[in-house]
Amino acid sequence: MKKRVGILTSGGDCPGLNATIRGVAKALYQRMGENVEIIGISNGYSGLISGEWRVMRRDEFSGILTVGGTILGTKRTPFKLMRVEEGGVDKVEAMKKNYKEMRLDCLLCLGGNGTHKTANLLSQEGLNIIGLPKTIDNDIYGTDVTFGFHSAVDIATEAIDRVHTTAGSHSRCMVVELMGNKAGWLTLYAGIAGGADIILIPELPYTIENVCAAIEKRASQGKSFSILAVAEGAMDAKEARMKRKERMAKRAEEGYTTATNRIAKDIERITGIETRVCVPGHMQRGGSPSPYDRVLATQFGSYAAKMVSDENYGITVAMKNNHVGENKLEDIAGKSRLVPEGHGMLEVARRMGISMG
Ligand code: F6P
């Protein structure tokens, strides 16, 4: 009997999804030859609920190592709505029914924190699940790195590099808003790689006084421009004391969604230095994965294939101290990995005189 392996990609896309799909497929064919069949589920859990799937041809996995996005399509299907019936559909029952109808031996779920919560739910419902950790936010608990992160760091760094020269020419401050609503890893790494003078991340609330003091200190040393790397989830100390809803309502009233534009206005008002905002946005999730991510995706994908042949389910693949291994889904689902105070990379930033606000 052929082993039937389902695969889906869920949540926000990122570079490295296709490289991981390829890693899984090639390593499975290598191990099992004709004794394996791969079933691609379209658009994440949404396709698993509605039963959109196809048996994939072997050649569909060729030539995708370098291709951004996901050949399977993806969709955000919020975990908190999984148990809520919509249009008379019990989503969890629908996913179980389609898993059965596809005659799957196991299902591989490539995604971030939300994806892993649903993966754990399905595992607890008795399905054979293996997770693979992707996200540019690098915030999945239990793994030192997720695929997609380093490609996004490369792209964000390039954005900072490019505004650096124009900031210098015009003697301006440039505020670069980078992705990351809860986790500041991307901003911290790209900020250091791009030589930012000020890095603001959600985990460390800033004060505008500290930000402006850092800019004015540079100006007093003859440096007429400053570069700020600001995570989209950055907040000031007052906002940090508010509930998320309250904070968002206050920002909406003031005409902002993120703090970035407000920071830029305040810098101009307080320091008198002309300031511009740059938002690379979804560019950070687009295009070809970096060589680092291609290697990581191949490591993770081929390890998942080994887990399939070992029938080791209810787990997600992880990188721990430079070794590829796994965590139990139940141990990591619902947790996230934020930048902790005292983290080595924060120390590096501070030693370099970078202001963290
Ligand atoms: O989770 C990855 C991420 O890119 C976050 O950094 C960002 O806050 C969010 O997704 C954006 O989501 P969407 O693509 O749905 O706008």
XYZ file of N, CA, C and O in Angstrom, residues 146-245:
400
model
N 13.107 30.026 12.195
C 12.030 29.544 11.316
C 12.439 29.869 9.882
O 13.171 30.843 9.663
N 11.976 29.077 8.911
C 12.353 29.458 7.539
C 11.514 30.667 7.098
O 10.378 30.830 7.508
N 12.154 31.531 6.320
C 11.524 32.800 5.909
C 12.153 33.967 6.629
O 12.273 35.065 6.085
N 12.608 33.730 7.865
C 13.131 34.826 8.680
C 14.360 35.469 8.046
O 14.422 36.688 7.849
N 15.352 34.641 7.691
C 16.597 35.234 7.213
C 16.442 35.900 5.841
O 17.129 36.883 5.554
N 15.525 35.390 5.017
C 15.264 36.080 3.737
C 14.695 37.458 4.019
O 15.077 38.451 3.390
N 13.767 37.523 4.982
C 13.152 38.817 5.325
C 14.201 39.767 5.916
O 14.178 40.972 5.642
N 15.121 39.219 6.714
C 16.195 40.061 7.269
C 17.012 40.648 6.115
O 17.348 41.838 6.114
N 17.314 39.817 5.108
C 18.092 40.310 3.957
C 17.353 41.459 3.260
O 17.944 42.485 2.925
N 16.062 41.257 3.036
C 15.278 42.275 2.300
C 15.170 43.558 3.132
O 15.373 44.669 2.622
N 14.876 43.408 4.415
C 14.720 44.575 5.290
C 16.057 45.321 5.413
O 16.092 46.558 5.453
N 17.146 44.563 5.456
C 18.467 45.191 5.549
C 18.752 46.009 4.297
O 19.258 47.130 4.363
N 18.386 45.434 3.169
C 18.599 46.175 1.906
C 17.800 47.477 1.924
O 18.286 48.526 1.483
N 16.588 47.424 2.449
C 15.754 48.641 2.531
C 16.464 49.688 3.395
O 16.546 50.870 3.025
N 17.001 49.250 4.534
C 17.699 50.197 5.426
C 18.943 50.750 4.724
O 19.201 51.956 4.756
N 19.686 49.863 4.066
C 20.890 50.312 3.343
C 20.549 51.418 2.355
O 21.255 52.409 2.218
N 19.448 51.203 1.642
C 19.112 52.158 0.574
C 18.654 53.501 1.135
O 18.938 54.539 0.556
N 17.942 53.503 2.267
C 17.542 54.806 2.815
C 18.716 55.492 3.514
O 18.710 56.706 3.666
N 19.703 54.693 3.897
C 20.884 55.244 4.568
C 21.542 56.345 3.719
O 21.814 57.441 4.206
N 21.754 56.030 2.445
C 22.474 57.001 1.605
C 21.630 58.255 1.381
O 22.144 59.370 1.422
N 20.337 58.070 1.181
C 19.516 59.264 0.930
C 19.350 60.085 2.217
O 19.306 61.312 2.175
N 19.308 59.407 3.376
C 19.248 60.138 4.652
C 20.497 61.013 4.802
O 20.409 62.186 5.190
N 21.650 60.427 4.468
C 22.919 61.164 4.580
C 22.934 62.380 3.655
O 23.285 63.493 4.055
N 22.504 62.169 2.389
C 22.535 63.273 1.416
C 21.659 64.438 1.875
O 22.004 65.592 1.690
N 20.498 64.121 2.455
C 19.524 65.169 2.801
C 19.586 65.617 4.258
O 18.783 66.446 4.671
N 20.475 65.029 5.038
C 20.519 65.310 6.488
C 19.139 65.120 7.120
O 18.595 66.011 7.773
N 18.593 63.966 6.876
C 17.248 63.666 7.393
C 17.274 62.495 8.364
O 18.218 61.705 8.380
N 16.174 62.351 9.083
C 15.922 61.090 9.793
C 15.051 60.247 8.886
O 14.123 60.759 8.251
N 15.342 58.962 8.831
C 14.493 58.045 8.073
C 13.949 57.011 9.046
O 14.716 56.379 9.777
N 12.630 56.859 9.040
C 11.992 55.877 9.915
C 11.540 54.717 9.036
O 10.651 54.873 8.199
N 12.182 53.572 9.188
C 11.849 52.407 8.364
C 10.971 51.468 9.184
O 11.405 50.952 10.219
N 9.736 51.278 8.724
C 8.822 50.384 9.456
C 8.947 48.964 8.925
O 8.748 48.711 7.744
N 9.277 48.040 9.813
C 9.461 46.646 9.406
C 8.372 45.773 10.008
O 7.748 46.134 11.010
N 8.140 44.608 9.383
C 7.052 43.739 9.858
C 7.379 43.147 11.222
O 8.548 43.031 11.602
N 6.354 42.756 11.915
C 6.494 42.171 13.252
C 5.570 42.897 14.212
O 5.885 43.979 14.683
N 4.414 42.279 14.422
C 3.418 42.909 15.289
C 3.687 42.687 16.757
O 3.504 43.579 17.571
N 4.097 41.450 17.066
C 4.361 41.115 18.478
C 5.840 40.898 18.720
O 6.340 41.159 19.804
N 6.524 40.356 17.713
C 7.936 39.982 17.892
C 8.848 40.940 17.133
O 8.588 41.289 15.983
N 9.933 41.333 17.775
C 10.844 42.315 17.185
C 12.082 41.727 16.539
O 13.002 42.461 16.175
N 12.132 40.395 16.367
C 13.360 39.762 15.849
C 13.809 40.361 14.527
O 14.997 40.662 14.331
N 12.856 40.489 13.584
C 13.204 40.969 12.247
C 13.782 42.381 12.316
O 14.815 42.678 11.690
N 13.155 43.245 13.105
C 13.627 44.626 13.223
C 14.982 44.677 13.915
O 15.872 45.433 13.528
N 15.148 43.834 14.934
C 16.411 43.813 15.678
C 17.561 43.364 14.778
O 18.614 44.009 14.704
N 17.347 42.263 14.051
C 18.420 41.743 13.193
C 18.701 42.688 12.015
O 19.861 43.000 11.729
N 17.635 43.121 11.343
C 17.841 43.997 10.175
C 18.398 45.342 10.636
O 19.228 45.946 9.949
N 17.956 45.796 11.799
C 18.452 47.061 12.338
C 19.951 46.987 12.586
O 20.705 47.898 12.218
N 20.390 45.893 13.171
C 21.830 45.738 13.423
C 22.574 45.583 12.091
O 23.589 46.237 11.854
N 22.022 44.741 11.203
C 22.697 44.500 9.913
C 22.764 45.769 9.066
O 23.704 45.951 8.293
N 21.757 46.629 9.197
C 21.706 47.846 8.373
C 22.328 49.049 9.059
O 22.283 50.154 8.519
N 22.855 48.849 10.255
C 23.508 49.956 10.958
C 22.532 51.031 11.427
O 22.854 52.227 11.415
N 21.333 50.615 11.840
C 20.357 51.603 12.342
C 20.880 52.236 13.630
O 21.626 51.608 14.393
N 20.493 53.485 13.865
C 20.932 54.198 15.068
C 19.961 53.979 16.223
O 20.349 54.028 17.391
N 18.700 53.745 15.849
C 17.657 53.529 16.862
C 16.819 52.338 16.405
O 16.445 52.254 15.227
N 16.568 51.407 17.310
C 15.760 50.233 16.968
C 14.612 50.162 17.978
O 14.855 50.142 19.194
N 13.386 50.137 17.462
C 12.234 50.078 18.369
C 11.451 48.799 18.102
O 10.999 48.554 16.977
N 11.289 47.984 19.126
C 10.601 46.694 18.964
C 9.435 46.600 19.964
O 9.450 47.281 20.998
N 8.438 45.780 19.655
C 7.243 45.720 20.511
C 7.553 45.313 21.954
O 6.870 45.760 22.881
N 8.577 44.490 22.128
C 8.870 43.965 23.469
C 9.427 45.032 24.403
O 9.382 44.864 25.629
N 9.999 46.108 23.838
C 10.623 47.153 24.662
C 9.971 48.502 24.362
O 10.400 49.209 23.433
N 8.938 48.862 25.105
C 8.276 50.138 24.841
C 9.257 51.309 24.921
O 10.155 51.318 25.769
N 9.077 52.274 24.002
C 10.002 53.405 23.920
C 9.363 54.652 24.513
O 8.154 54.673 24.777
N 10.182 55.697 24.728
C 9.606 57.023 24.962
C 10.156 57.910 23.852
O 11.321 57.750 23.438
N 9.334 58.826 23.384
C 9.763 59.696 22.288
C 10.908 60.597 22.766
O 11.779 60.980 21.981
N 10.920 60.861 24.071
C 12.014 61.675 24.632
C 13.354 60.955 24.432
O 14.340 61.560 24.008
N 13.378 59.657 24.737
C 14.629 58.894 24.550
C 15.039 58.838 23.079
O 16.221 58.937 22.743
N 14.033 58.658 22.202
C 14.320 58.585 20.762
C 14.943 59.902 20.307
O 15.992 59.926 19.646
N 14.323 61.002 20.681
C 14.831 62.309 20.235
C 16.180 62.635 20.877
O 17.048 63.251 20.241
N 16.362 62.203 22.115
C 17.656 62.452 22.774
C 18.767 61.747 21.993
O 19.864 62.307 21.806
N 18.487 60.532 21.500
C 19.504 59.798 20.734
C 19.817 60.520 19.429
O 20.977 60.606 19.012
N 18.775 61.048 18.794
C 18.972 61.767 17.522
C 19.775 63.051 17.785
O 20.711 63.388 17.043
N 19.402 63.764 18.857
C 20.097 65.033 19.159
C 21.550 64.799 19.569
O 22.433 65.595 19.244
N 21.787 63.689 20.254
C 23.170 63.354 20.631
C 24.013 63.154 19.364
O 25.129 63.657 19.263
N 23.436 62.430 18.402
C 24.168 62.229 17.140
C 24.410 63.569 16.449
O 25.501 63.832 15.960
N 23.375 64.417 16.453
C 23.509 65.720 15.781
C 24.627 66.532 16.442
O 25.429 67.187 15.752
N 24.707 66.435 17.792
C 25.732 67.204 18.501
C 27.137 66.666 18.187
O 28.132 67.342 18.378
N 27.192 65.413 17.698
C 28.498 64.828 17.308
C 28.768 65.044 15.818
O 29.652 64.417 15.233
N 27.944 65.876 15.202
C 28.144 66.200 13.786
C 27.478 65.236 12.825
O 27.720 65.280 11.621
N 26.638 64.331 13.350
C 25.954 63.384 12.448
C 24.551 63.925 12.165
O 23.671 63.870 13.035
N 24.407 64.429 10.961
C 23.185 65.193 10.664
C 22.002 64.300 10.279
O 20.925 64.782 10.003
N 22.210 63.020 10.205
C 21.077 62.127 9.861
C 21.021 60.974 10.862
O 22.016 60.662 11.526
N 19.846 60.378 10.957
C 19.700 59.173 11.800
C 18.746 58.202 11.130
O 17.814 58.604 10.434
N 19.024 56.917 11.372
C 18.184 55.851 10.805
C 17.477 55.131 11.944
O 18.115 54.680 12.900
N 16.156 55.026 11.805
C 15.368 54.296 12.818
C 14.776 53.050 12.171
O 14.142 53.146 11.104
N 14.976 51.895 12.800
C 14.289 50.669 12.375
C 13.184 50.444 13.408
O 13.460 50.268 14.594
N 11.932 50.497 12.938
C 10.797 50.443 13.866
C 9.882 49.274 13.497
O 9.394 49.208 12.360
N 9.649 48.388 14.435
C 8.734 47.273 14.162
C 7.313 47.808 14.080
O 6.953 48.753 14.792
N 6.492 47.174 13.225
C 5.114 47.678 13.074
C 4.349 47.610 14.396
O 3.403 48.356 14.607
N 4.789 46.727 15.302
C 4.089 46.610 16.587
C 4.715 47.441 17.703
O 4.318 47.309 18.871
N 5.679 48.302 17.353
C 6.326 49.119 18.398
C 5.290 50.024 19.067
O 4.349 50.500 18.414
N 5.485 50.257 20.359
C 4.537 51.126 21.090
C 5.303 51.915 22.141
O 6.365 51.479 22.609
N 4.741 53.072 22.497
C 5.442 53.843 23.520
C 5.010 53.356 24.913
O 4.085 52.539 25.047
N 5.698 53.888 25.924
C 5.483 53.366 27.279
C 4.036 53.565 27.743
O 3.479 52.704 28.427
N 3.411 54.690 27.305
C 2.009 54.922 27.706
C 1.099 53.891 27.055
O 0.224 53.322 27.699
N 1.321 53.651 25.765
C 0.482 52.680 25.040
C 0.658 51.267 25.606
O -0.276 50.469 25.599
N 1.871 50.990 26.077
C 2.148 49.639 26.592
C 1.292 49.334 27.819
O 1.046 48.168 28.131
N 0.831 50.403 28.495
C -0.016 50.173 29.685
C -1.478 49.954 29.300
O -2.296 49.613 30.138
N -1.798 50.173 28.020
C -3.198 50.019 27.575
C -3.447 48.607 27.062
O -2.527 47.930 26.631
N -4.747 48.235 27.051
C -5.120 46.971 26.400
C -5.022 47.201 24.888
O -5.153 48.334 24.413
N -4.807 46.112 24.122
C -4.613 46.242 22.673
C -5.753 47.024 22.014
O -5.528 47.925 21.200
N -7.005 46.685 22.405
C -8.185 47.330 21.788
C -8.160 48.833 22.023
O -8.420 49.632 21.125
